[in-house]
C-alpha positions as YAML, in Angstrom:
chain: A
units: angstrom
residues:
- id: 1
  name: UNK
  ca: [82.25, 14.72, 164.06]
- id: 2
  name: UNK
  ca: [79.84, 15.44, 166.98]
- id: 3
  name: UNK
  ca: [78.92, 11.42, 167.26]
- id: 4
  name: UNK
  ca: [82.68, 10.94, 167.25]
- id: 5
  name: UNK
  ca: [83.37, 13.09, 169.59]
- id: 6
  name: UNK
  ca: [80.60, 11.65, 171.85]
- id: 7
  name: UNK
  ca: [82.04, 8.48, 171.35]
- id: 8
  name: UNK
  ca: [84.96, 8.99, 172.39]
- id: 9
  name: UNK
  ca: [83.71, 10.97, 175.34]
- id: 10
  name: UNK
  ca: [81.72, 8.07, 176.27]
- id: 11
  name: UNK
  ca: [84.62, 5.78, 176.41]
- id: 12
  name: UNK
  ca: [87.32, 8.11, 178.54]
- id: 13
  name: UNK
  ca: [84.39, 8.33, 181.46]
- id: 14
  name: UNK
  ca: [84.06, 4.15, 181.44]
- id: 15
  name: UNK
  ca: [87.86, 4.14, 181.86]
- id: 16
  name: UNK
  ca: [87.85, 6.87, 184.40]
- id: 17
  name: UNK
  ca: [84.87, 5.66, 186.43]
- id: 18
  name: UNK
  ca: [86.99, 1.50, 186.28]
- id: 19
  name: UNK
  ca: [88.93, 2.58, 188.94]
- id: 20
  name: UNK
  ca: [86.68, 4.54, 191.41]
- id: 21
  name: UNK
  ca: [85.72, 3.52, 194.88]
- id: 22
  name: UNK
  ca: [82.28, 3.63, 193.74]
- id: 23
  name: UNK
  ca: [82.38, 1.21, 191.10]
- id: 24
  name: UNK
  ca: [84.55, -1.00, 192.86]
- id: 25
  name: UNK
  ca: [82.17, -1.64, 195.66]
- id: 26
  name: UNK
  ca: [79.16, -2.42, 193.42]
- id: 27
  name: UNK
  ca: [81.63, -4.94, 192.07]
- id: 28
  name: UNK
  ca: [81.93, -6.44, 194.93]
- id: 29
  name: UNK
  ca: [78.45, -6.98, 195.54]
- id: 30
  name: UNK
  ca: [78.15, -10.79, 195.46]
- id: 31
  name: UNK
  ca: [74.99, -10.52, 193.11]
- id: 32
  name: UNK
  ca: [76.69, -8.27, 190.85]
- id: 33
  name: UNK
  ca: [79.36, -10.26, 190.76]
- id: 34
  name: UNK
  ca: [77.25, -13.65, 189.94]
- id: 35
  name: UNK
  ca: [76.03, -11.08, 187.25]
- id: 36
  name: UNK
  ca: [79.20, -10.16, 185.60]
- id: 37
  name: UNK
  ca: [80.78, -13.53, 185.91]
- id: 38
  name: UNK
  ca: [77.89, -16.02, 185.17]
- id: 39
  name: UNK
  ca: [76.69, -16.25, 181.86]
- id: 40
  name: UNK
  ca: [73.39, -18.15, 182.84]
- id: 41
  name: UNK
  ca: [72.62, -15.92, 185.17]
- id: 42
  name: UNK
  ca: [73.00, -12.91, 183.47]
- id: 43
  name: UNK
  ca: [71.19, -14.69, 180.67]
- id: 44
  name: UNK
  ca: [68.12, -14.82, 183.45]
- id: 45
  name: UNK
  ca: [68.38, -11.85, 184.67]
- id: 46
  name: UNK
  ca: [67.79, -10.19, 181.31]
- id: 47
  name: UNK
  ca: [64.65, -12.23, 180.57]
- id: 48
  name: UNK
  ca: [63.39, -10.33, 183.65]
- id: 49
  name: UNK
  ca: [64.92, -6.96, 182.62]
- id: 50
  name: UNK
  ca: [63.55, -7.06, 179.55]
- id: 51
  name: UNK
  ca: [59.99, -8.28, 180.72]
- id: 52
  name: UNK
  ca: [59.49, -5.24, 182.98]
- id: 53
  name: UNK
  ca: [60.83, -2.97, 180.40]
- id: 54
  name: UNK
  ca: [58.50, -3.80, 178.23]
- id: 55
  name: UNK
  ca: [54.97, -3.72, 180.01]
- id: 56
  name: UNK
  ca: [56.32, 0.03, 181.03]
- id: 57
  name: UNK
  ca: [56.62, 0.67, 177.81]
- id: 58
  name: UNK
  ca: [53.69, -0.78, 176.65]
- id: 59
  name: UNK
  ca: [51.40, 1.17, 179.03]
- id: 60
  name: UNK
  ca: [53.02, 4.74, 178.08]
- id: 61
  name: UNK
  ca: [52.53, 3.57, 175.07]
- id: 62
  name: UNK
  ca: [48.64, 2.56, 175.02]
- id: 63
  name: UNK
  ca: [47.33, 4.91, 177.64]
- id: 64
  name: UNK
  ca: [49.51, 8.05, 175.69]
- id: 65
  name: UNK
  ca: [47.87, 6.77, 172.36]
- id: 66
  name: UNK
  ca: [44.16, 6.28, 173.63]
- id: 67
  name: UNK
  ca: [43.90, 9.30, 175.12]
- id: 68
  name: UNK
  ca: [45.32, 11.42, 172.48]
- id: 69
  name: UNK
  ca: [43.75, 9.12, 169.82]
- id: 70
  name: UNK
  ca: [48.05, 8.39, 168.27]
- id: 71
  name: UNK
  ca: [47.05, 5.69, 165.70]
- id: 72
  name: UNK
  ca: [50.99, 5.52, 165.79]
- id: 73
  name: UNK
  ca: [51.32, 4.83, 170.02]
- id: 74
  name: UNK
  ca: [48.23, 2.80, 169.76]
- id: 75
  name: UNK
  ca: [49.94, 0.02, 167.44]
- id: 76
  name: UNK
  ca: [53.37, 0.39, 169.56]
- id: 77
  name: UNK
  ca: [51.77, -0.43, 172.62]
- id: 78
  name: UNK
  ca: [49.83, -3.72, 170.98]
- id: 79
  name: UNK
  ca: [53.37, -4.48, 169.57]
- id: 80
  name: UNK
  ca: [54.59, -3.92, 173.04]
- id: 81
  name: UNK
  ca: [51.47, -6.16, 174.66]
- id: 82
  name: UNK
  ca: [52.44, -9.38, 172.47]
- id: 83
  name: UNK
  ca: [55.89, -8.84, 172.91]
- id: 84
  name: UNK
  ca: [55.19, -9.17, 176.86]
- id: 85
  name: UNK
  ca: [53.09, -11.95, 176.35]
- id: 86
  name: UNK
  ca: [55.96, -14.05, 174.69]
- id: 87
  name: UNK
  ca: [58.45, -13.04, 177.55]
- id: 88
  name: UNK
  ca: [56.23, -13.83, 180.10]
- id: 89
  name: UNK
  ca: [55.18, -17.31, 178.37]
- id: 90
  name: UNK
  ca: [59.49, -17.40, 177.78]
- id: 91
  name: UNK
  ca: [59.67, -17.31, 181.79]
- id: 92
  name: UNK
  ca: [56.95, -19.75, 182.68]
- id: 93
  name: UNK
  ca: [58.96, -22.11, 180.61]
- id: 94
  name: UNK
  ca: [62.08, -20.89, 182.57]
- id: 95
  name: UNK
  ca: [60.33, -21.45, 185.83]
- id: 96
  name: UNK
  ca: [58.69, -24.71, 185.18]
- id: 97
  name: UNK
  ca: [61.82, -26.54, 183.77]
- id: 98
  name: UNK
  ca: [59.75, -27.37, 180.50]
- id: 99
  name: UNK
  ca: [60.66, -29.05, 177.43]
- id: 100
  name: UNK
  ca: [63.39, -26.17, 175.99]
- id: 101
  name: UNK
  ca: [62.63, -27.87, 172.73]
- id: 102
  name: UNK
  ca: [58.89, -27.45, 172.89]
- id: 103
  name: UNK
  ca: [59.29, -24.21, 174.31]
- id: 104
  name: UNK
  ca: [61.72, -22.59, 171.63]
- id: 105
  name: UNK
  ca: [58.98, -24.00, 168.59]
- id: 106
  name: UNK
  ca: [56.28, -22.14, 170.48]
- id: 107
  name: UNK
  ca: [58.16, -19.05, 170.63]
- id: 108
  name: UNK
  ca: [59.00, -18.91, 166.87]
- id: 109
  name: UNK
  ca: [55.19, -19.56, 166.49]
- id: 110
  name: UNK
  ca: [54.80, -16.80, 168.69]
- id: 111
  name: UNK
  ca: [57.06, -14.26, 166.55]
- id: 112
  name: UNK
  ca: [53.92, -15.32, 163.74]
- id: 113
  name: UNK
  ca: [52.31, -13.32, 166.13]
- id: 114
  name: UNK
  ca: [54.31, -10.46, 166.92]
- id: 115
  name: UNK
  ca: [54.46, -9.67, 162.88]
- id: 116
  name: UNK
  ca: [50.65, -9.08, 163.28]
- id: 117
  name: UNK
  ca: [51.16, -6.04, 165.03]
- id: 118
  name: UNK
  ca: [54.75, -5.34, 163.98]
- id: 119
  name: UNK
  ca: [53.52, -5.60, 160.32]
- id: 120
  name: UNK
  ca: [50.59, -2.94, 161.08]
- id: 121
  name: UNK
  ca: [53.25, -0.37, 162.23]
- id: 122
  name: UNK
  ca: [55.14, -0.48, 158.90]
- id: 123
  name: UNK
  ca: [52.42, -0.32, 156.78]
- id: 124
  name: UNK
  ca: [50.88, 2.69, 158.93]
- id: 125
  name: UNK
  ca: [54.53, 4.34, 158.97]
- id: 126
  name: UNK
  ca: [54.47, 3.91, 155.04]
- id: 127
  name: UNK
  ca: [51.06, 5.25, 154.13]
- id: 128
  name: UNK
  ca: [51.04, 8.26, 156.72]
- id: 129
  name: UNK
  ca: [54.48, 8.92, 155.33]
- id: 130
  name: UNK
  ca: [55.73, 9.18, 159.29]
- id: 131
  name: UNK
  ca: [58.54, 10.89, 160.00]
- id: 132
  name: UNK
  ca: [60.27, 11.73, 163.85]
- id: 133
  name: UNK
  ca: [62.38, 13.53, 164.56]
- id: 134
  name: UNK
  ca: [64.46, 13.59, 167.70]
- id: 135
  name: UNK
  ca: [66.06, 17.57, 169.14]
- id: 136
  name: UNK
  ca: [69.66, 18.19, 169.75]
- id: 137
  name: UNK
  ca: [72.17, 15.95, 170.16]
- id: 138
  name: UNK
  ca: [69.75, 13.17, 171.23]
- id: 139
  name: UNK
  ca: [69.52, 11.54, 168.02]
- id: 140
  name: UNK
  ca: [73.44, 10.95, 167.88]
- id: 141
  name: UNK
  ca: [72.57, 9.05, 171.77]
- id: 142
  name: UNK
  ca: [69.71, 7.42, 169.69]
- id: 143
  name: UNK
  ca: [71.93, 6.29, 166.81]
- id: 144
  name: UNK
  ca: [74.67, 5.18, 169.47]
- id: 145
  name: UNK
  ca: [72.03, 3.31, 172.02]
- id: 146
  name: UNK
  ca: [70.45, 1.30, 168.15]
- id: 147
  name: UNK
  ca: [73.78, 0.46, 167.21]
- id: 148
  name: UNK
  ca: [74.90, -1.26, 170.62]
- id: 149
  name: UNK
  ca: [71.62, -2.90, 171.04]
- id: 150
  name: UNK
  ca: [72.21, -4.59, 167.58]
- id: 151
  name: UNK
  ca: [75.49, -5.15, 167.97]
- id: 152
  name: UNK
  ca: [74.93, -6.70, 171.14]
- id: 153
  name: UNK
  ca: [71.65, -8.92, 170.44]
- id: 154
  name: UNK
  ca: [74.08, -10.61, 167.26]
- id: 155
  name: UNK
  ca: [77.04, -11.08, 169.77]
- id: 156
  name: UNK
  ca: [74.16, -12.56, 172.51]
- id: 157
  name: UNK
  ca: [72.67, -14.24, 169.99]
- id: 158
  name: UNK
  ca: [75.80, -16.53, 168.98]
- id: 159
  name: UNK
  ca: [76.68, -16.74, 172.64]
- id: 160
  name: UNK
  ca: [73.48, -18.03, 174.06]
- id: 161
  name: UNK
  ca: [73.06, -20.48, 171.15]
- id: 162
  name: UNK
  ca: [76.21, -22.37, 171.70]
- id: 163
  name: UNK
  ca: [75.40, -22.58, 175.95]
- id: 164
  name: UNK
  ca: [73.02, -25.04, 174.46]
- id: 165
  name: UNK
  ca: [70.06, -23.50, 176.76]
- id: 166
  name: UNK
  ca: [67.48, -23.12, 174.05]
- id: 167
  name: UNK
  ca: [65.31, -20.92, 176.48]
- id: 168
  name: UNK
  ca: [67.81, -18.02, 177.04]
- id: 169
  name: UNK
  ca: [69.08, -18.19, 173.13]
- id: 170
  name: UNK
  ca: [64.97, -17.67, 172.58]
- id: 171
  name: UNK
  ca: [64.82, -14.45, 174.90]
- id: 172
  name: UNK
  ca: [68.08, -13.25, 172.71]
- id: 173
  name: UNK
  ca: [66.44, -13.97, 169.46]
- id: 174
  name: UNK
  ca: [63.55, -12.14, 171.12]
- id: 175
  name: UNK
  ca: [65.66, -9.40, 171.76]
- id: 176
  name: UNK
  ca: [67.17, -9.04, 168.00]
- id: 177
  name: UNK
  ca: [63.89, -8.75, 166.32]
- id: 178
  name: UNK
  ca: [63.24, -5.58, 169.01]
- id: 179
  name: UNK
  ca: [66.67, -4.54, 167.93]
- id: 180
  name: UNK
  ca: [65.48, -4.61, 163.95]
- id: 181
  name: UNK
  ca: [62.65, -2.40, 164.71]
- id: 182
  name: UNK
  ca: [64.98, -0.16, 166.45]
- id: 183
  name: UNK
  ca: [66.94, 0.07, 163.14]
- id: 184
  name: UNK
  ca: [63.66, 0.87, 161.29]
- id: 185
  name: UNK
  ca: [63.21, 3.83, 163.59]
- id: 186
  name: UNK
  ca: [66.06, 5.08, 163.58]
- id: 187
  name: UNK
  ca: [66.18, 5.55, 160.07]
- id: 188
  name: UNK
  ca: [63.03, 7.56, 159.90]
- id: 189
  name: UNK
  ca: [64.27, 9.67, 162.63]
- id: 190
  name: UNK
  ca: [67.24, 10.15, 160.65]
- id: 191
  name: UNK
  ca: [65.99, 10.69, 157.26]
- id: 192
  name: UNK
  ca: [63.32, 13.36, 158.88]
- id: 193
  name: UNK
  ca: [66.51, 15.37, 160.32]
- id: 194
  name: UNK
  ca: [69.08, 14.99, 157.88]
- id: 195
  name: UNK
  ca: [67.96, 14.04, 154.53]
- id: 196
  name: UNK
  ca: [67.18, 16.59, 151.47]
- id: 197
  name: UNK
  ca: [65.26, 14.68, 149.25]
- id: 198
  name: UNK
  ca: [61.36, 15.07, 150.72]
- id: 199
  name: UNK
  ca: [58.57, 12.99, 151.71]
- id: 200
  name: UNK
  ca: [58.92, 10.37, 148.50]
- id: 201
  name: UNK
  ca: [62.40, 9.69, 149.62]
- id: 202
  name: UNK
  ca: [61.55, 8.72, 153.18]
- id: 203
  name: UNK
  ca: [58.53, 7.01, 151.70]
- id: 204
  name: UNK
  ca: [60.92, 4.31, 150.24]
- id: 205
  name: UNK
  ca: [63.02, 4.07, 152.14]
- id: 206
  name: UNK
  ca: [60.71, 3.28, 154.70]
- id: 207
  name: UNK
  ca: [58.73, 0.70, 152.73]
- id: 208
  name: UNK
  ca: [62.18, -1.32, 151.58]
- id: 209
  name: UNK
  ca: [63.52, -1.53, 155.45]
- id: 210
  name: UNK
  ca: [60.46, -1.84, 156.53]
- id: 211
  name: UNK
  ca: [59.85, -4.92, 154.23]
- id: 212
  name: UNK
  ca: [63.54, -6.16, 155.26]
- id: 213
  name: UNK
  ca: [62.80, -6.03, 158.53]
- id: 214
  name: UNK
  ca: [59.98, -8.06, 158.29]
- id: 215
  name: UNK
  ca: [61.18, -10.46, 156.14]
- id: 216
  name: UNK
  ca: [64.02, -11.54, 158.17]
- id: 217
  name: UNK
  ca: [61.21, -12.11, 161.62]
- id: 218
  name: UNK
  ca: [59.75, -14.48, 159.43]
- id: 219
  name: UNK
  ca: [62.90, -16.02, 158.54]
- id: 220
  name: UNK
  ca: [63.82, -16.19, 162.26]
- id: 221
  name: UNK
  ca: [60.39, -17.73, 162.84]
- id: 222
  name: UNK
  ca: [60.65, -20.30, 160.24]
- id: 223
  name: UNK
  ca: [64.26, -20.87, 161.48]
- id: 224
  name: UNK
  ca: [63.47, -21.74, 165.01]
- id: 225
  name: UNK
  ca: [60.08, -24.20, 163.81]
- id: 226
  name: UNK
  ca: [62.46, -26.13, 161.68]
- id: 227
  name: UNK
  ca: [65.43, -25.90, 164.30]
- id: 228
  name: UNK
  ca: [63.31, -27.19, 166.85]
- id: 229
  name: UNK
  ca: [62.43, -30.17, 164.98]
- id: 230
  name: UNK
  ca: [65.33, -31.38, 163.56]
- id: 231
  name: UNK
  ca: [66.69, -31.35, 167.21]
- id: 232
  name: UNK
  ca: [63.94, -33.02, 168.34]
- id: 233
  name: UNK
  ca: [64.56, -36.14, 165.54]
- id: 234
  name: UNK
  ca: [68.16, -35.99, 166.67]
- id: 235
  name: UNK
  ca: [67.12, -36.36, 170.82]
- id: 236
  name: UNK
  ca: [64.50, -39.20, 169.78]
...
């Protein structure tokens, strides 16, 4: 009932804040506009967004972690490092006007590479038997903000494929996988504030989502290798 009600909260302020003088002028903005109205833009934009996002992250991540010796931050912020590294490799190919073929087979390669680290956080979340927990009502924002980002990196995700622009459907694929381990999370935030059943319960649970998760990276990986040849057969 309280997520409901926060829900639908949420939804009467958009509406109310549609038709304020405030909002109106930042719509008429012409970059906002370009933003709201072009798809390829906004597409850019977010390769950007997401880039500076995630070197924050990484360093609260990695200095938090080293100096309180967090096993746990320490293997987010590595996660976090790669994940840069990809975006920022996703951008020179942006910049540069490579081969989006070439460039979307390297980036599957490079989600090979993001399971190294992402694959090291399950299996430490698994055998420590982690568990977070978030106070108040901030888990139901949690819960919200993981099920938007998912919902939003599938919709994206179709979108951007069928623009044709292999480069910004990439960055959205990109953006899925962070949404999976967003899911995985979640869950253990959940299960350490809700559930009954004890520390073998969350065990399993995360060990089978955790394996999901990373199962279906790989499959994304091995989807855009093989995707990114056939369309290269089909342009030669």
């Amino acid at each position: 009932m309280s997520a409901y009600s926060l829900v639908c909260l949420c939804i009467d302020l958009i509406n109310k804040l549609k038709g304020s003088r405030i909002v109106n002028k930042i719509i008429s903005i012409k970059i906002v506009q370009r933003y709201l109205n072009d798809f390829s833009f906004r597409g850019t934009m977010n390769i950007y967004q997401g880039l500076i996002v995630n070197l924050l992250y990484m360093l609260f991540k990695l200095v938090i972690g080293i100096y309180y010796t967090l096993p746990w931050f320490i293997s987010m912020g590595i996660y976090y490092l790669v994940l840069s590294i990809v975006k920022i490799y996703l951008i020179v190919c942006y910049k540069r006007l490579c081969n989006q073929m070439e460039c979307y087979r390297n980036i599957g390669y490079g989600l090979f590479l993001l399971n190294i680290p992402m694959g090291g956080m399950i299996i430490l979340m698994i055998k420590t038997n982690a568990g977070y927990s978030n106070p108040g009502y901030i888990i139901y924002l949690s819960a919200l903000y993981t099920f938007y980002t998912v919902i939003v990196a599938v919709i994206n995700l179709v979108k951007f494929h069928k623009t044709g622009n292999l480069i910004l459907s990439a960055n959205k694929i990109i953006n899925y996988v962070c949404a999976l381990m967003s899911i995985l999370a979640l869950q253990t935030a959940m299960i350490s504030r809700f559930s009954s059943h004890g520390d073998s319960y969350r065990q399993m649970m995360n060990t089978i989502t955790g394996v999901i998760v990373y199962v279906l990276v790989i499959m994304t990986a091995f989807y855009m290798i093989i995707h990114s040849k056939k369309g290269k057969k089909v342009y030669e």
